[in-house]
């Protein structure tokens, strides 16, 4: 069931005119006859609107830095910022020596009122010293939360002095929560410093094995990366580093030695991908390891890039065996799922990535979108030159990298590169919009009011989103599939992950719980209000 413009206007019509004007630019009804539908994204949420977005600190420390298991990540700020980020993003990690893995810890300067009044620099320096004394880590990160920027603590200076004292890298990130309009700003801040100070910070010049790759934008949520790596290693790839799921400081330093960079989550890490290409000449390939067909296609594209006959043959062998292994189980679950309709609204990449997996189970995505992605994640990288920078995006320093005079190396001849670009997404991402069906809805920064209204009108069978909105959805009698942290489940990536996802979604449909809930539209009030913009009479 497609949505009409008038139904959309019915939803937006309840809002004050200024808000209506703003929100209408963030929502589109897919019209296949218009190839370049625009959507506004990465702009401020209107104050007062209940958004699902996070903050810059969440994107920097929580998303990009947090999964680096052998570094200690100190949060400089009040304890709440640490506590609520402690273990909630299920980025798993293993180390041979368990004492080299700090993922289960929570390090905070626990700023108090007196630190806000008199400054927190001394406390931060003492925290770094204490951390070194107790744990003796290879490297440390310091992430600033809102008050740090407001009171003007110079964390860069504190980090520099600590580096001199301890002889290890101490990286400071000015990722105060308010630095951008969402966590997206924090991704960019983290990307810049990792690129500037860690990646390539090693004397190694060559990977020890052929087919050396980095996996960018894969965070090992619920073990996703392990399932992807299992297959890649069997095919014959040498994984230099994963950024940053189950990732390590040591591996990151070697990332310049790879021959290809895979990009899973474009939103959070396209900056590093681009900078690696500029500095070392290593192209990146957009992959999607969510969904059976996308996984197979990504593997085939990788083999095409290397163009090695043995690798191509092995890729086909592995795909064939994996498909034979999972297809009977997928077919069983498909019987439960077939014909259902989903909303797929996640942070920055999964709103797109999960649609193929839903389709493989017979589930159609009727509404999708991102909390904080940019226009290129919707419309494709072709819009990059058209994106205007506003004062919020100017807030984040741009890192200008240049070609490394010694290490830059052309990986493909211009003719082969051009020929490949016509066939595979080499250094390109075409975005979410192109894959949406006619009449489906694309919403940027979906808020709670719109969530309820879209559910009431379109009545999806399942709502794939996150922890912030799942209870609202469930109370409306609709199963919610949490695809940020997967609640207690996963992995969902790769071939075996697809079976886990099919099982969990089928369980959600088959649960008798929903029979006990009366959706609110069965008992709606008869009186409806309208906003009186002239004020009360
Ligand atoms: Fe990338 Fe992510 Fe996502 Fe993201 Fe996130 Fe996440 Fe996400 Mo939650 S890095 S943009 S900032 S794929 S934590 S692992 S699920 S919002 S869609």
CSV table of N, CA, C and O in Angstrom, one decimal, residues 371-443:
chain,number,residue,atom,x,y,z
A,371,UNK,N,18.7,8.2,10.9
A,371,UNK,CA,18.6,9.3,11.9
A,371,UNK,C,19.5,10.5,11.6
A,371,UNK,O,19.1,11.6,11.8
A,372,UNK,N,20.7,10.2,11.1
A,372,UNK,CA,21.7,11.3,11.0
A,372,UNK,C,22.6,11.2,9.7
A,372,UNK,O,23.6,11.9,9.7
A,373,UNK,N,22.2,10.4,8.8
A,373,UNK,CA,23.0,10.3,7.6
A,373,UNK,C,23.0,11.6,6.8
A,373,UNK,O,22.2,12.5,7.1
A,374,UNK,N,23.8,11.7,5.8
A,374,UNK,CA,23.9,12.9,4.9
A,374,UNK,C,23.2,12.6,3.6
A,374,UNK,O,22.8,11.5,3.3
A,375,UNK,N,23.0,13.7,2.8
A,375,UNK,CA,22.3,13.5,1.5
A,375,UNK,C,23.0,12.4,0.7
A,375,UNK,O,22.3,11.7,0.0
A,376,UNK,N,24.3,12.3,0.7
A,376,UNK,CA,24.9,11.3,-0.2
A,376,UNK,C,24.5,9.8,0.2
A,376,UNK,O,24.5,8.9,-0.6
A,377,UNK,N,24.1,9.6,1.5
A,377,UNK,CA,23.7,8.3,1.9
A,377,UNK,C,22.3,8.0,1.4
A,377,UNK,O,21.9,6.8,1.3
A,378,UNK,N,21.6,9.0,1.0
A,378,UNK,CA,20.2,8.9,0.4
A,378,UNK,C,20.4,8.9,-1.1
A,378,UNK,O,19.9,8.0,-1.8
A,379,UNK,N,21.0,9.9,-1.6
A,379,UNK,CA,20.9,10.2,-3.0
A,379,UNK,C,22.2,9.7,-3.8
A,379,UNK,O,22.2,9.8,-5.0
A,380,UNK,N,23.2,9.2,-3.0
A,380,UNK,CA,24.4,8.7,-3.7
A,380,UNK,C,25.5,9.8,-3.7
A,380,UNK,O,25.2,11.0,-3.6
A,381,UNK,N,26.7,9.4,-3.9
A,381,UNK,CA,27.8,10.3,-3.8
A,381,UNK,C,27.8,11.4,-4.9
A,381,UNK,O,28.5,12.4,-4.8
A,382,UNK,N,27.0,11.2,-5.9
A,382,UNK,CA,27.0,12.1,-7.0
A,382,UNK,C,26.5,13.5,-6.5
A,382,UNK,O,26.8,14.5,-7.1
A,383,UNK,N,25.8,13.5,-5.3
A,383,UNK,CA,25.3,14.9,-4.9
A,383,UNK,C,26.4,15.6,-4.0
A,383,UNK,O,26.2,16.7,-3.6
A,384,UNK,N,27.5,14.9,-3.7
A,384,UNK,CA,28.5,15.6,-2.8
A,384,UNK,C,28.8,17.0,-3.2
A,384,UNK,O,28.9,17.9,-2.4
A,385,UNK,N,29.1,17.2,-4.5
A,385,UNK,CA,29.4,18.6,-4.9
A,385,UNK,C,28.3,19.6,-4.6
A,385,UNK,O,28.5,20.8,-4.5
A,386,UNK,N,27.1,19.1,-4.6
A,386,UNK,CA,25.9,20.0,-4.4
A,386,UNK,C,25.6,20.3,-2.9
A,386,UNK,O,24.8,21.2,-2.6
A,387,UNK,N,26.2,19.6,-2.0
A,387,UNK,CA,25.9,19.8,-0.6
A,387,UNK,C,26.5,21.1,-0.1
A,387,UNK,O,27.7,21.3,-0.1
A,388,UNK,N,25.6,21.9,0.5
A,388,UNK,CA,26.1,23.2,1.0
A,388,UNK,C,26.6,23.0,2.4
A,388,UNK,O,26.0,22.3,3.2
A,389,UNK,N,27.7,23.6,2.8
A,389,UNK,CA,28.2,23.5,4.2
A,389,UNK,C,27.5,24.6,5.0
A,389,UNK,O,27.4,25.8,4.5
A,390,UNK,N,27.0,24.2,6.1
A,390,UNK,CA,26.3,25.3,7.0
A,390,UNK,C,27.2,25.5,8.2
A,390,UNK,O,28.3,24.9,8.3
A,391,UNK,N,26.8,26.3,9.1
A,391,UNK,CA,27.6,26.7,10.2
A,391,UNK,C,27.9,25.4,11.1
A,391,UNK,O,28.9,25.3,11.7
A,392,UNK,N,26.9,24.5,11.2
A,392,UNK,CA,27.1,23.3,12.0
A,392,UNK,C,28.2,22.4,11.4
A,392,UNK,O,29.0,21.9,12.1
A,393,UNK,N,28.2,22.2,10.1
A,393,UNK,CA,29.2,21.3,9.5
A,393,UNK,C,30.6,22.0,9.5
A,393,UNK,O,31.6,21.3,9.6
A,394,UNK,N,30.6,23.3,9.5
A,394,UNK,CA,31.9,24.0,9.5
A,394,UNK,C,32.6,23.9,10.8
A,394,UNK,O,33.8,24.2,11.0
A,395,UNK,N,31.8,23.5,11.8
A,395,UNK,CA,32.3,23.3,13.2
A,395,UNK,C,33.4,22.2,13.3
A,395,UNK,O,34.2,22.2,14.2
A,396,UNK,N,33.3,21.3,12.3
A,396,UNK,CA,34.2,20.1,12.4
A,396,UNK,C,35.4,20.4,11.5
A,396,UNK,O,35.3,20.6,10.3
A,397,UNK,N,36.6,20.4,12.1
A,397,UNK,CA,37.8,20.6,11.2
A,397,UNK,C,38.0,19.6,10.1
A,397,UNK,O,37.7,18.4,10.3
A,398,UNK,N,38.3,20.1,8.9
A,398,UNK,CA,38.6,19.2,7.8
A,398,UNK,C,40.0,18.9,7.8
A,398,UNK,O,40.9,19.7,8.1
A,399,UNK,N,40.4,17.6,7.6
A,399,UNK,CA,41.8,17.2,7.6
A,399,UNK,C,42.2,17.1,6.2
A,399,UNK,O,41.6,16.4,5.4
A,400,UNK,N,43.2,17.8,5.8
A,400,UNK,CA,43.7,17.7,4.4
A,400,UNK,C,44.9,16.8,4.3
A,400,UNK,O,45.9,17.2,4.8
A,401,UNK,N,44.7,15.7,3.7
A,401,UNK,CA,45.8,14.8,3.6
A,401,UNK,C,46.4,14.9,2.1
A,401,UNK,O,45.7,15.3,1.2
A,402,UNK,N,47.6,14.6,2.0
A,402,UNK,CA,48.3,14.7,0.7
A,402,UNK,C,48.9,13.3,0.4
A,402,UNK,O,49.0,12.5,1.2
A,403,UNK,N,49.2,13.2,-0.9
A,403,UNK,CA,49.8,12.0,-1.4
A,403,UNK,C,51.1,11.7,-0.6
A,403,UNK,O,51.9,12.6,-0.5
A,404,UNK,N,51.3,10.5,-0.1
A,404,UNK,CA,52.5,10.1,0.6
A,404,UNK,C,53.6,9.9,-0.4
A,404,UNK,O,53.5,9.0,-1.2
A,405,UNK,N,54.7,10.7,-0.4
A,405,UNK,CA,55.6,10.6,-1.4
A,405,UNK,C,56.3,9.3,-1.6
A,405,UNK,O,56.7,8.8,-2.6
A,406,UNK,N,56.5,8.6,-0.4
A,406,UNK,CA,57.1,7.2,-0.5
A,406,UNK,C,56.1,6.1,-0.6
A,406,UNK,O,56.4,5.1,-1.3
A,407,UNK,N,55.0,6.2,0.0
A,407,UNK,CA,54.2,5.0,0.1
A,407,UNK,C,53.0,5.0,-0.9
A,407,UNK,O,52.4,4.0,-1.1
A,408,UNK,N,52.8,6.1,-1.6
A,408,UNK,CA,51.7,6.2,-2.5
A,408,UNK,C,52.0,5.2,-3.7
A,408,UNK,O,53.1,5.1,-4.2
A,409,UNK,N,51.0,4.4,-4.0
A,409,UNK,CA,51.2,3.4,-5.0
A,409,UNK,C,49.9,3.2,-5.8
A,409,UNK,O,48.9,2.9,-5.2
A,410,UNK,N,50.0,3.3,-7.1
A,410,UNK,CA,48.8,3.1,-7.9
A,410,UNK,C,48.5,1.6,-7.9
A,410,UNK,O,49.3,0.7,-8.3
A,411,UNK,N,47.3,1.2,-7.5
A,411,UNK,CA,46.9,-0.2,-7.4
A,411,UNK,C,46.3,-0.7,-8.7
A,411,UNK,O,46.4,-1.9,-8.9
A,412,UNK,N,45.7,0.2,-9.5
A,412,UNK,CA,45.1,-0.3,-10.7
A,412,UNK,C,45.4,0.7,-11.8
A,412,UNK,O,45.5,1.9,-11.6
A,413,UNK,N,45.6,0.1,-13.0
A,413,UNK,CA,45.9,1.0,-14.1
A,413,UNK,C,44.6,1.8,-14.4
A,413,UNK,O,43.5,1.3,-14.1
A,414,UNK,N,44.7,3.1,-15.0
A,414,UNK,CA,43.5,3.9,-15.2
A,414,UNK,C,42.5,3.2,-16.0
A,414,UNK,O,41.3,3.3,-15.8
A,415,UNK,N,42.9,2.4,-17.0
A,415,UNK,CA,41.9,1.7,-17.9
A,415,UNK,C,41.2,0.6,-17.1
A,415,UNK,O,39.9,0.5,-17.2
A,416,UNK,N,41.9,-0.2,-16.3
A,416,UNK,CA,41.2,-1.2,-15.5
A,416,UNK,C,40.3,-0.6,-14.5
A,416,UNK,O,39.2,-1.0,-14.3
A,417,UNK,N,40.8,0.5,-13.8
A,417,UNK,CA,40.0,1.2,-12.8
A,417,UNK,C,38.6,1.6,-13.5
A,417,UNK,O,37.6,1.4,-12.9
A,418,UNK,N,38.7,2.2,-14.6
A,418,UNK,CA,37.5,2.7,-15.3
A,418,UNK,C,36.6,1.6,-15.7
A,418,UNK,O,35.4,1.7,-15.5
A,419,UNK,N,37.2,0.5,-16.1
A,419,UNK,CA,36.4,-0.6,-16.6
A,419,UNK,C,35.7,-1.2,-15.3
A,419,UNK,O,34.5,-1.6,-15.4
A,420,UNK,N,36.4,-1.3,-14.2
A,420,UNK,CA,35.8,-1.9,-13.0
A,420,UNK,C,34.7,-1.0,-12.4
A,420,UNK,O,33.7,-1.4,-12.0
A,421,UNK,N,35.0,0.3,-12.5
A,421,UNK,CA,34.0,1.3,-11.9
A,421,UNK,C,32.6,1.2,-12.6
A,421,UNK,O,31.6,1.4,-12.0
A,422,UNK,N,32.6,0.7,-13.9
A,422,UNK,CA,31.4,0.6,-14.6
A,422,UNK,C,30.6,-0.7,-14.1
A,422,UNK,O,29.4,-0.8,-14.2
A,423,UNK,N,31.3,-1.6,-13.4
A,423,UNK,CA,30.7,-2.8,-13.0
A,423,UNK,C,30.5,-3.0,-11.5
A,423,UNK,O,29.6,-3.6,-11.0
A,424,UNK,N,31.4,-2.4,-10.7
A,424,UNK,CA,31.4,-2.6,-9.3
A,424,UNK,C,31.5,-1.2,-8.6
A,424,UNK,O,32.0,-0.3,-9.1
A,425,UNK,N,30.9,-1.1,-7.4
A,425,UNK,CA,30.9,0.2,-6.7
A,425,UNK,C,32.3,0.6,-6.1
A,425,UNK,O,32.5,0.6,-4.9
A,426,UNK,N,33.2,0.8,-7.0
A,426,UNK,CA,34.6,1.2,-6.6
A,426,UNK,C,34.6,2.6,-6.3
A,426,UNK,O,34.4,3.5,-7.1
A,427,UNK,N,35.0,2.9,-5.0
A,427,UNK,CA,35.0,4.3,-4.5
A,427,UNK,C,33.7,5.0,-4.8
A,427,UNK,O,33.7,6.2,-5.2
A,428,UNK,N,32.6,4.3,-4.7
A,428,UNK,CA,31.3,4.9,-5.0
A,428,UNK,C,30.2,4.3,-4.1
A,428,UNK,O,30.3,3.1,-3.8
A,429,UNK,N,29.2,5.1,-3.8
A,429,UNK,CA,28.0,4.6,-3.1
A,429,UNK,C,26.8,5.3,-3.7
A,429,UNK,O,26.8,6.5,-3.8
A,430,UNK,N,25.9,4.5,-4.1
A,430,UNK,CA,24.7,5.1,-4.8
A,430,UNK,C,23.6,5.4,-3.9
A,430,UNK,O,22.6,6.0,-4.4
A,431,UNK,N,23.7,5.1,-2.6
A,431,UNK,CA,22.7,5.5,-1.7
A,431,UNK,C,21.4,4.7,-1.6
A,431,UNK,O,21.2,3.7,-2.3
A,432,UNK,N,20.5,5.1,-0.7
A,432,UNK,CA,19.3,4.3,-0.3
A,432,UNK,C,18.2,4.5,-1.3
A,432,UNK,O,17.5,3.6,-1.7
A,433,UNK,N,18.0,5.8,-1.7
A,433,UNK,CA,16.8,6.2,-2.5
A,433,UNK,C,16.6,5.3,-3.7
A,433,UNK,O,15.5,4.9,-4.0
A,434,UNK,N,17.7,5.0,-4.4
A,434,UNK,CA,17.6,4.3,-5.7
A,434,UNK,C,17.0,2.9,-5.5
A,434,UNK,O,16.3,2.3,-6.4
A,435,UNK,N,17.1,2.3,-4.3
A,435,UNK,CA,16.6,0.9,-4.0
A,435,UNK,C,15.2,0.9,-3.5
A,435,UNK,O,14.6,-0.1,-3.3
A,436,UNK,N,14.6,2.1,-3.2
A,436,UNK,CA,13.3,2.1,-2.7
A,436,UNK,C,12.2,1.9,-3.8
A,436,UNK,O,12.4,2.4,-4.9
A,437,UNK,N,11.1,1.3,-3.4
A,437,UNK,CA,10.0,1.0,-4.4
A,437,UNK,C,9.2,2.3,-4.6
A,437,UNK,O,9.0,3.1,-3.7
A,438,UNK,N,8.5,2.4,-5.7
A,438,UNK,CA,7.6,3.5,-6.0
A,438,UNK,C,6.5,3.5,-4.9
A,438,UNK,O,6.0,2.5,-4.5
A,439,UNK,N,6.3,4.7,-4.4
A,439,UNK,CA,5.3,4.9,-3.4
A,439,UNK,C,5.7,4.7,-2.0
A,439,UNK,O,5.0,4.9,-1.0
A,440,UNK,N,6.9,4.2,-1.8
A,440,UNK,CA,7.4,4.0,-0.4
A,440,UNK,C,7.9,5.3,0.1
A,440,UNK,O,8.1,6.3,-0.6
A,441,UNK,N,8.1,5.4,1.4
A,441,UNK,CA,8.4,6.6,2.1
A,441,UNK,C,9.9,6.6,2.5
A,441,UNK,O,10.4,5.6,3.1
A,442,UNK,N,10.6,7.7,2.3
A,442,UNK,CA,11.9,7.9,2.9
A,442,UNK,C,11.8,9.1,3.9
A,442,UNK,O,11.3,10.2,3.5
A,443,UNK,N,12.3,8.8,5.1
A,443,UNK,CA,12.2,9.9,6.1
A,443,UNK,C,13.5,10.1,6.8
A,443,UNK,O,14.2,9.1,7.2
